[in-house]
Structures are given as structure tokens and as C-alpha cells.
Tab-separated table of C-alpha atoms in Angstrom:
chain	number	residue	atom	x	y	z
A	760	UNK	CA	11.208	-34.097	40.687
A	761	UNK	CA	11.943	-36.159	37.791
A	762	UNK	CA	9.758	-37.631	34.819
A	763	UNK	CA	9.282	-40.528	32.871
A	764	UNK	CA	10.122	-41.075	29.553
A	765	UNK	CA	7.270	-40.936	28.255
A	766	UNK	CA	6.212	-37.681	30.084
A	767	UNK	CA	9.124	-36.406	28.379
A	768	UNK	CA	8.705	-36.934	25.585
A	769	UNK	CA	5.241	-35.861	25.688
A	770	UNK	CA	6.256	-32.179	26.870
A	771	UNK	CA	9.442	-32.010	24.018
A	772	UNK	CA	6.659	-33.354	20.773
A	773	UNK	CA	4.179	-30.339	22.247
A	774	UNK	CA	7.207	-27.926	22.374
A	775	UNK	CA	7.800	-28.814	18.949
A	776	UNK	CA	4.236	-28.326	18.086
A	777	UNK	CA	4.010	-25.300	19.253
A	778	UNK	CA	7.164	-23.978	17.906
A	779	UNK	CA	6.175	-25.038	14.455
A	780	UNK	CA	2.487	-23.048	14.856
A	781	UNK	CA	4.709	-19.799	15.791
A	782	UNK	CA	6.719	-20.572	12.630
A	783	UNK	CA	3.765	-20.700	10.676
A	784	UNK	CA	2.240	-17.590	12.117
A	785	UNK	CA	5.066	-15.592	11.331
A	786	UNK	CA	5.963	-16.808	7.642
A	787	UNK	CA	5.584	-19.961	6.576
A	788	UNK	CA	6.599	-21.130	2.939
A	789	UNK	CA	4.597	-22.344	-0.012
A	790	UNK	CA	6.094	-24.797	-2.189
A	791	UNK	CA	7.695	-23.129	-5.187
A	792	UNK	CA	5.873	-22.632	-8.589
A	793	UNK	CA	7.698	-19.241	-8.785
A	794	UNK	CA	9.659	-17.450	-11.380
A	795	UNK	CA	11.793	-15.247	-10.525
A	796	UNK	CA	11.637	-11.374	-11.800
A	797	UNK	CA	14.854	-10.377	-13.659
A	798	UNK	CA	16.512	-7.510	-12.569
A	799	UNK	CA	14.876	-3.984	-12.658
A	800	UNK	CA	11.523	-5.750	-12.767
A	801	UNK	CA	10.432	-3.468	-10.540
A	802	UNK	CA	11.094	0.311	-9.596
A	803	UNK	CA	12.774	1.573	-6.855
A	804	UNK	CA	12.526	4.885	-5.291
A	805	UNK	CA	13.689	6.284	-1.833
A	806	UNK	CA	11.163	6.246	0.963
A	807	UNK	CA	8.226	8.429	0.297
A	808	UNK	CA	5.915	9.880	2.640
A	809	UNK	CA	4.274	7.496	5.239
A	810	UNK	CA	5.000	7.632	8.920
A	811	UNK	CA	4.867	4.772	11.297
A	812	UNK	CA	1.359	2.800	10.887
A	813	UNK	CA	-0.250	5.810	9.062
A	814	UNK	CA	-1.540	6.131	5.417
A	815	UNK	CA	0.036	4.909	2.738
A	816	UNK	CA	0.341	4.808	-0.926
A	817	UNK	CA	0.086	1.503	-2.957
A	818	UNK	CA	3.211	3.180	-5.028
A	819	UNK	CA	4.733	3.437	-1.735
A	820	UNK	CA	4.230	-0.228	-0.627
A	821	UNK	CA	5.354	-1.172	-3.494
A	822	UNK	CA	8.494	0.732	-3.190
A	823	UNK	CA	9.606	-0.185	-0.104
A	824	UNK	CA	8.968	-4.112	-0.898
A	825	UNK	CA	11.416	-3.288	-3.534
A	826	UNK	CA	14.179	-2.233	-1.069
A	827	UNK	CA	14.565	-5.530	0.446
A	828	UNK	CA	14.596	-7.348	-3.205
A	829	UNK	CA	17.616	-4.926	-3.838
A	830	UNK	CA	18.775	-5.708	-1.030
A	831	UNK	CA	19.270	-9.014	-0.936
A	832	UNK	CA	17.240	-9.547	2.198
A	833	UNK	CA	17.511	-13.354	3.194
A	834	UNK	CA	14.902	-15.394	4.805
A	835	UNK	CA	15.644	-15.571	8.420
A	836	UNK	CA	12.459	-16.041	11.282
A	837	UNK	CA	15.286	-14.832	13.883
A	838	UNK	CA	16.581	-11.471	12.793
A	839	UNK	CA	15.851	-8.332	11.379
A	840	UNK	CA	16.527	-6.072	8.299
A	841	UNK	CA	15.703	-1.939	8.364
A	842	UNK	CA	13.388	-0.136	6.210
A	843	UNK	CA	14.018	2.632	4.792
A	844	UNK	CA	13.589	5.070	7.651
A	845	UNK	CA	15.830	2.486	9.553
A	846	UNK	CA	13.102	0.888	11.569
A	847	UNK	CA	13.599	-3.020	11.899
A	848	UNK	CA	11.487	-5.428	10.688
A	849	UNK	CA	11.350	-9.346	10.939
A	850	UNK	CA	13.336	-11.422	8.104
A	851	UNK	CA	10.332	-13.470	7.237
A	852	UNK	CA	6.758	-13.784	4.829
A	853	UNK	CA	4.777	-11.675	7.691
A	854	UNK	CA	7.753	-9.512	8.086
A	855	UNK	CA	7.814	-8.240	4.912
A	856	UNK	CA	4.284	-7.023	4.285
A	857	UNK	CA	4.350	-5.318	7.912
A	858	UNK	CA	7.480	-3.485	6.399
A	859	UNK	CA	6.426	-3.023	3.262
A	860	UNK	CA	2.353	-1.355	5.034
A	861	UNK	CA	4.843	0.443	6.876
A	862	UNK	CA	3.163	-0.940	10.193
A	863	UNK	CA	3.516	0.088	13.929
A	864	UNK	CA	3.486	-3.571	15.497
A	865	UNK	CA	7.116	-4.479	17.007
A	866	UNK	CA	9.103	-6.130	14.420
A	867	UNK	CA	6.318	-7.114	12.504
A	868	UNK	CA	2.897	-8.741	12.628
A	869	UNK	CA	1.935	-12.628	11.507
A	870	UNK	CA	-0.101	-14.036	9.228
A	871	UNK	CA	-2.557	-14.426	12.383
A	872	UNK	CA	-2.551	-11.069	12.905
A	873	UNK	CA	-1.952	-8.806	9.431
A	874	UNK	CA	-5.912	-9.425	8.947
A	875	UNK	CA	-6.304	-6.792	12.115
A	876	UNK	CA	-4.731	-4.072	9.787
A	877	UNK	CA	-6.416	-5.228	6.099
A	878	UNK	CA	-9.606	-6.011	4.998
A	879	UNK	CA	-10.946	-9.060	3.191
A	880	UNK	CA	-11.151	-8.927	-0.323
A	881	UNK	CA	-14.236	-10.472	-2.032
A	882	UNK	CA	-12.212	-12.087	-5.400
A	883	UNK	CA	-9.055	-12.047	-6.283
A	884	UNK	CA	-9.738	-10.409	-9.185
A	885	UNK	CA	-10.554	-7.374	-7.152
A	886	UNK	CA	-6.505	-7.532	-6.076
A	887	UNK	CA	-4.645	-3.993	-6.247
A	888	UNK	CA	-1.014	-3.526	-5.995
A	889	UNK	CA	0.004	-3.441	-2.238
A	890	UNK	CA	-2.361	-5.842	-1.411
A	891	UNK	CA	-1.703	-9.281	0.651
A	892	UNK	CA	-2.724	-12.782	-0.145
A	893	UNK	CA	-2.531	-14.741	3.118
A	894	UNK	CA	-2.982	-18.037	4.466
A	895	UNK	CA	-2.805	-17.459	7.717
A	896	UNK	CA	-2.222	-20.470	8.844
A	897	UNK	CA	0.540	-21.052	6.717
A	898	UNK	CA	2.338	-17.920	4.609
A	899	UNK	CA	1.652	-14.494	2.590
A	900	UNK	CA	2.836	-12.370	-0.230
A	901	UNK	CA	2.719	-9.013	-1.657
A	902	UNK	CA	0.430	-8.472	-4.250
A	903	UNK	CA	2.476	-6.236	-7.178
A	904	UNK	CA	0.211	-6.769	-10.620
A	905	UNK	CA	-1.433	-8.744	-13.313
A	906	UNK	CA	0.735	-9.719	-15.376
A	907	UNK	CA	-1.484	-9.105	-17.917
A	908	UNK	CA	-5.772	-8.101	-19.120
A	909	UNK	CA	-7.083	-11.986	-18.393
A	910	UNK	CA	-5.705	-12.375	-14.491
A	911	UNK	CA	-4.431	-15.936	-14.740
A	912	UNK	CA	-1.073	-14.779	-13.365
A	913	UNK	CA	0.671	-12.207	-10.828
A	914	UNK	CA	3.454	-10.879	-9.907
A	915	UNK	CA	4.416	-10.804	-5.960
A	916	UNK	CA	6.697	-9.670	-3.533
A	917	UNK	CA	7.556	-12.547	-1.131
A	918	UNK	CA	10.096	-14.051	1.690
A	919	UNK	CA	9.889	-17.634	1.114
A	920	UNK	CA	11.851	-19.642	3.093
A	921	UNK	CA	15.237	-19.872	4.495
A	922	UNK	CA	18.378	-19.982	1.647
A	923	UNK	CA	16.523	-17.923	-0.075
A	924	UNK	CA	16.342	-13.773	-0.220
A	925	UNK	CA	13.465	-11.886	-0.656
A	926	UNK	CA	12.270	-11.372	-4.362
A	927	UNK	CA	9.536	-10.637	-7.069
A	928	UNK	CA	8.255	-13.350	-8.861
A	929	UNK	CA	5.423	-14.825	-10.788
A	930	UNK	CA	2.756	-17.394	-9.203
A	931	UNK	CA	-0.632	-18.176	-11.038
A	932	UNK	CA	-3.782	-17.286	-9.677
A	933	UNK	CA	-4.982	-21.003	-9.715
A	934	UNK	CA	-2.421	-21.457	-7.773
A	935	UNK	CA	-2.454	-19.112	-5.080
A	936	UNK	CA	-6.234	-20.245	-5.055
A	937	UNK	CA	-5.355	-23.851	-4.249
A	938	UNK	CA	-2.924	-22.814	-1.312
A	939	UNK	CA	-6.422	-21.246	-0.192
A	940	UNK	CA	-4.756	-17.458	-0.270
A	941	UNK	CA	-6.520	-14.919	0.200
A	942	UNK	CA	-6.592	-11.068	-0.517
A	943	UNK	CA	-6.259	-8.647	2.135
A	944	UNK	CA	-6.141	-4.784	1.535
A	945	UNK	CA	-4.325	-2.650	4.011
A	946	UNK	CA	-6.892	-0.749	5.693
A	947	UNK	CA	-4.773	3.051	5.247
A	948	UNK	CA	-3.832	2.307	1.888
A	949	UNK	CA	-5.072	5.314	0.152
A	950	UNK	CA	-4.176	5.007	-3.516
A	951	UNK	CA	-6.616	2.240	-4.813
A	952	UNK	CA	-8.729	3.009	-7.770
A	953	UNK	CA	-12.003	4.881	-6.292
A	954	UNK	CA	-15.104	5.747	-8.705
A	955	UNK	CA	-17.252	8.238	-6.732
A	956	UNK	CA	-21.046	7.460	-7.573
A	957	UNK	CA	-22.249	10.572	-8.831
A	958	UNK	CA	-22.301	11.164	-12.758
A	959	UNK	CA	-19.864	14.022	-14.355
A	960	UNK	CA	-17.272	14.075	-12.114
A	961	UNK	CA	-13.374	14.624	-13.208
A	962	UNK	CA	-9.826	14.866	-11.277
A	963	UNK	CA	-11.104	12.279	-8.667
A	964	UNK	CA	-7.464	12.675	-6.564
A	965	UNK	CA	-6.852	10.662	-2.935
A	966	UNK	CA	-6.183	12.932	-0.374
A	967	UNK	CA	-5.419	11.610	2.678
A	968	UNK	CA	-7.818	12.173	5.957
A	969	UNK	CA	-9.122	15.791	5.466
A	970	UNK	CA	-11.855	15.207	7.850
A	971	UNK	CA	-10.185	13.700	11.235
A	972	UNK	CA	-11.641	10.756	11.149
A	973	UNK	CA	-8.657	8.874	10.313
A	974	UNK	CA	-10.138	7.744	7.455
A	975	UNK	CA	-8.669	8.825	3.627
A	976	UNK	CA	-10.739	10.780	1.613
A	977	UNK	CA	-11.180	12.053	-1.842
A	978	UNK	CA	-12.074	15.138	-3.800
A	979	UNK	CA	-13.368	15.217	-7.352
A	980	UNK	CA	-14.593	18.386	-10.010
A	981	UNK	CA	-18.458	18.472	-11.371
A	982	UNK	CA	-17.636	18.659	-15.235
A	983	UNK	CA	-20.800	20.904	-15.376
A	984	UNK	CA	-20.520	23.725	-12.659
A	985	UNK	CA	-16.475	23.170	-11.969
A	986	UNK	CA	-17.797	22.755	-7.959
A	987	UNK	CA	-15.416	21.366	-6.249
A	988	UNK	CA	-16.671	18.409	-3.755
A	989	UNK	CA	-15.362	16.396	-0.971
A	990	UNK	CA	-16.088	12.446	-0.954
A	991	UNK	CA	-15.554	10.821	2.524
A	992	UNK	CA	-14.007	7.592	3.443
A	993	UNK	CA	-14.562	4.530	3.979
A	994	UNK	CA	-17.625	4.545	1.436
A	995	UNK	CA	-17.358	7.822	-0.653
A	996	UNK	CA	-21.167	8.193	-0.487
A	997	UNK	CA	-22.480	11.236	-3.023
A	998	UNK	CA	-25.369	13.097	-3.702
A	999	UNK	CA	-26.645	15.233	-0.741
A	1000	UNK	CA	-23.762	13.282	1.493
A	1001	UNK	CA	-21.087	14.733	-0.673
A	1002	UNK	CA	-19.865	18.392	0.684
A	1003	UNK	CA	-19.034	21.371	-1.914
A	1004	UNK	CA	-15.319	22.673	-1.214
A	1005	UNK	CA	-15.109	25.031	-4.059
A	1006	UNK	CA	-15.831	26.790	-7.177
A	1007	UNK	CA	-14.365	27.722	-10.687
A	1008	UNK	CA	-12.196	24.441	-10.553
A	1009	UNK	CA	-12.572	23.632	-14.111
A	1010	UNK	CA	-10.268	26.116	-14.755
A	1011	UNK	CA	-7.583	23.571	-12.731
A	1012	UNK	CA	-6.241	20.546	-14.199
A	1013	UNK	CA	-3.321	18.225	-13.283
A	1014	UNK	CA	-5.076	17.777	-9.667
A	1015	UNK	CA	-3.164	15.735	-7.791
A	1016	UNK	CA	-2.586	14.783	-3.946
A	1017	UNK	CA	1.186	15.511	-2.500
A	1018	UNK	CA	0.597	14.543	1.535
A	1019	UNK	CA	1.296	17.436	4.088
A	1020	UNK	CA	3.766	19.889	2.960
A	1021	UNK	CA	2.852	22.221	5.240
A	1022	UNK	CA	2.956	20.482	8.434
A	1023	UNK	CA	-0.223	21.152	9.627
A	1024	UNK	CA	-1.082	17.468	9.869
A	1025	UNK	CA	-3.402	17.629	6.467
A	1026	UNK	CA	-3.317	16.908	2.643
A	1027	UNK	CA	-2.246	19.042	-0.155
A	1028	UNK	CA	-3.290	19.380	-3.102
A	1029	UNK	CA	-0.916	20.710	-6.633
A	1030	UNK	CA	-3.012	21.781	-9.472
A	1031	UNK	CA	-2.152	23.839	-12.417
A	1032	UNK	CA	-3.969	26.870	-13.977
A	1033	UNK	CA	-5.014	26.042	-17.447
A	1034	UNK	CA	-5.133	29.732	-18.728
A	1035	UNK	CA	-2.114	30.724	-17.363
A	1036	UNK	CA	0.254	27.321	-17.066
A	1037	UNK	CA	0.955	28.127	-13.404
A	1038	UNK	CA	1.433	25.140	-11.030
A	1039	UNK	CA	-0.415	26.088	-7.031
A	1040	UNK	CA	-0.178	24.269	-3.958
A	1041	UNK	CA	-3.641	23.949	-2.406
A	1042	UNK	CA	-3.399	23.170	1.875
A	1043	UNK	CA	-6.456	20.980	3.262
A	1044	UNK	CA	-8.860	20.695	4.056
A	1045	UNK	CA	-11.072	23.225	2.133
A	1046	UNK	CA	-8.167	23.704	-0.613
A	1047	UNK	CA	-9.526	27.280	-0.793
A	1048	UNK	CA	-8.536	29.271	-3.381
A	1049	UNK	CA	-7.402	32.536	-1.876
A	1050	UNK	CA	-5.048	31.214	0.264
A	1051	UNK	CA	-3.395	29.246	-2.591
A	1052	UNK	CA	0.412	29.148	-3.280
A	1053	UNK	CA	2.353	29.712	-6.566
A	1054	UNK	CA	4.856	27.159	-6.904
A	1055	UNK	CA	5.885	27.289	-10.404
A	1056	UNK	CA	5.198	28.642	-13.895
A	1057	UNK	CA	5.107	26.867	-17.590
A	1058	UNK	CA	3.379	24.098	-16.395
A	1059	UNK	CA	1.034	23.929	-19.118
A	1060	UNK	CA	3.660	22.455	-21.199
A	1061	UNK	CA	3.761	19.438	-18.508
A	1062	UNK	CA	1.604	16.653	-18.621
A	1063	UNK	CA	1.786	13.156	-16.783
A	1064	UNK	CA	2.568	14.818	-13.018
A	1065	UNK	CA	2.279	12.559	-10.072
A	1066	UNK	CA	3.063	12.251	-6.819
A	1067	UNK	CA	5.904	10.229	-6.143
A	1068	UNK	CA	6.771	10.328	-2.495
A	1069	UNK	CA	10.463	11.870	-0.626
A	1070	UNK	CA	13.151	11.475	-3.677
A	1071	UNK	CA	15.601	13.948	-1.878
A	1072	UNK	CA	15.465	13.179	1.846
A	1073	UNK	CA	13.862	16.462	3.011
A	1074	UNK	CA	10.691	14.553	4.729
A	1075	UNK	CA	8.320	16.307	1.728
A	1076	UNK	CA	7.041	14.432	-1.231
A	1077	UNK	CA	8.555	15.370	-4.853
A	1078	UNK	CA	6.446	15.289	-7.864
């Protein structure tokens, strides 16, 4: 059957429409007001200790954003580029936030669809690393930092457009508000600031989902008894809601979360004994204290100990 002209090109200006849209969806580009980070802005460190569309550490976001700056990445809607663990992800904006949350959707969601894994943000003031700032009709970025105490400018991870490679760079915050961006927080991020609501509490540490729920949690000392309690996720409600895990921990400091080492599908905890300097791996979810684990000695003479994801390849997180 053939067509007029005009039915032509009536069919080819819709296929063109709709071929832009999907462009859009899956990375658009905002025009540039960008300065580019020198090199070694930001830190890079081997994959740490996500698995596919599980929890994830902002430090760990932020990481493997990093990888594809190093890299060299370029800006390409039709191919891919590995992560760290060699999965592929799409070339583009969307691309590289889905890599970067470490998501399990294909070779990475849009801008459409990366709100179905986040959620809103009221201001952008309330931005954390790891977070997105999406237009979703139109492109996204990577939220790293401020780069300084009044907010009036960022740094970002972003895939801009094609000839260029993926980077870290500078935008203002006026700006990102007048491409109508907006913040977006990975909903198994587990390593943005929490304040638990009940007075006296120290060594508030994330902890991954101790209950099942799927859902990260956190566990924090009472300064006055040295109780230990467990705060659940999403809300970290206290008082009665709260649920006691322990005693004698303010004899513990240096709390801090290290994933599963065990592989029994639950959070860890390290902490070290202040009388004695030992360090002690703690398994979820009660972290109870007679089944604890010496792991080292002289520890008292340590301070500053984090958790900073797989350094060495094994599959466990280093400190």
C-alpha cells in the first residue's frame, strides 16, 4: 500500500518525536555552567561491599561514580561501560547514577524511572552525597558535596552529552534550581546522617537491615546506663519503640558498621574495648557480647576507624 507525502512525513516527524523523548528519558544534557574538577578531586577506592540493587553506602556511590571519571567514560546513549564488579551499565546521565546506586534494572534506569528507586527530597539544602538531582524530563547528576558552609555551590558527578566523558564538576545551586532539578535520595542508601530522637545517646552507627524488613537500621549507646538499643528504619522512632540489644557498652568505643563478614546475610559490627585496647567483631543482629570475636589488639592507640568497603578483592569490607 503506499502513502502520501504528507502521511509520510507525518509518521517520520512522530518517529523523531518519539526518539527524542527516549533520549531525554535516558540522559539528556543541560547546557554547561560547569567547571571541571582537577585531577584527584575525588577519591577512588576499589568496589566495596554492595551487591546488585541492595544497600549501599553514600562512600560507596561515591566511589564507584569515581571509576568512570578515571576512566574516561564517554557519553554514548548506545553502549555500555562495566562497573566495578563488571556488570554493564548505559553510557549516559541515567546510566551513571543506576551504576553508581549500584541498581538491578538492565543497563540502567531513566530519568523517568530512577524516582521508583529514590525518594524526593524536600530542599536542596537537605542534599547528601550520593544523592540525585533530576529533571526527569530532561537530565540528572550525582550529588558529591557543598563546596563549602553557605550551599550556593556543588560539586557533581555527571555524563553530559556526547564528546564529552564523564566527570566531576562544579554547578551552582541557583542553577540547578532554574533547570527545575530536583533531589532524589536512593531509597537503600544507608550512610546518611541519622539523629535518633531520644536524648543521651552516643556511637549512633548504620547497620544495614538487622530486622528483615529490608529496611537499614541503626544502633546507638545510652550515655547514662551504656544499654545498647536498636533504632529501626525507615523512621528510627525511640522511646518505648526503640528495642534494648545490650548492656555494659560504654565500655566500647570506635563502634562502627563493616556489612556481613560472616555470611549469614546480616550486619557486623567492630568495636574496641576501652580498658583493654582490643578491637571485636560483633555479628547481627543482637551484637551479643558472648559470642563476640577478637580481631586485634592495641587498638586503643587507633583513632579515626571507618569502614571503607572491599580494598583487597576478598568480597569482605576492610577498615
Amino acid at each position: 500500500m503506499s502513502m502520501s507525502k504528507n502521511t509520510v512525513r507525518t509518521a517520520t516527524r512522530t518517529a523523531l518525536v518519539a526518539t527524542a523523548l527516549a533520549a531525554v528519558a535516558l540522559g539528556g544534557t543541560l547546557p554547561s555552567q560547569a567547571a571541571t574538577a582537577p585531577t584527584g578531586q575525588a577519591t577512588t577506592l576499589a568496589a566495596a561491599t554492595s551487591t546488585l540493587g541492595g544497600q549501599i553506602t553514600q562512600s560507596e556511590i561515591l566511589q564507584r561514580a569515581q571509576t568512570w571519571v578515571d576512566a574516561g567514560v564517554p557519553y554514548n546513549q548506545g553502549a555500555t561501560y562495566k562497573d566495578p564488579q563488571g556488570r554493564s551499565y548505559r553510557t549516559d546521565c541515567s546510566g551513571l547514577v543506576s551504576m553508581a546506586w549500584h541498581l538491578n534494572a538492565g543497563i540502567g534506569a531513566t530519568t523517568w524511572t530512577l524516582p521508583n528507586y529514590s525518594t524526593k527530597i524536600g530542599s536542596l539544602d537537605e542534599l547528601q552525597p550520593g544523592d540525585a538531582l533530576n529533571n526527569i524530563d530532561a537530565h540528572v547528576v550525582l550529588f558529591d558535596k557543598w563546596t563549602d558552609s553557605s550551599k550556593t555551590e556543588m560539586w557533581v558527578y555527571e555524563h553530559a552529552r556526547p564528546g564529552t566523558n564523564a566527570r566531576h564538576i562544579k554547578y551552582t545551586k541557583s542553577y540547578i534550581a532554574d533547570q527545575n532539578m530536583k533531589g532524589y535520595r536512593y531509597n537503600k542508601v544507608i550512610e546518611a546522617p541519622i539523629a535518633v530522637p531520644d536524648k543521651g545517646m552516643t556511637d549512633v552507627t548504620a547497620v544495614g537491615d538487622i530486622t528483615g524488613d529490608g529496611i537499614g537500621d541503626v544502633i546507638a549507646v545510652d550515655s547514662t546506663t551504656g544499654e545498647l538499643f536498636r533504632y529501626s528504619g525507615p523512621n528510627f522512632t525511640g522511646g518505648t519503640a526503640r528495642v534494648k540489644i545490650g548492656t555494659n557498652w560504654d565500655t566500647m568505643g570506635d563502634i562502627v558498621g563493616v556489612g556481613d563478614q560472616t555470611g549469614d546475610g546480616v550486619g557486623d559490627i567492630i568495636a574496641t574495648d576501652a580498658a583493654t585496647g582490643d578491637l571485636y567483631r560483633y555479628s547481627g543482629p543482637n551484637y551479643a557480647g558472648g559470642t563476640r570475636t577478637k580481631i586485634g589488639s592495641n587498638w586503643d592507640s587507633m583513632h579515626g576507624i571507618a569502614s571503607v568497603g572491599d580494598l583487597t578483592g576478598d568480597g569482605k569490607g576492610d577498615i
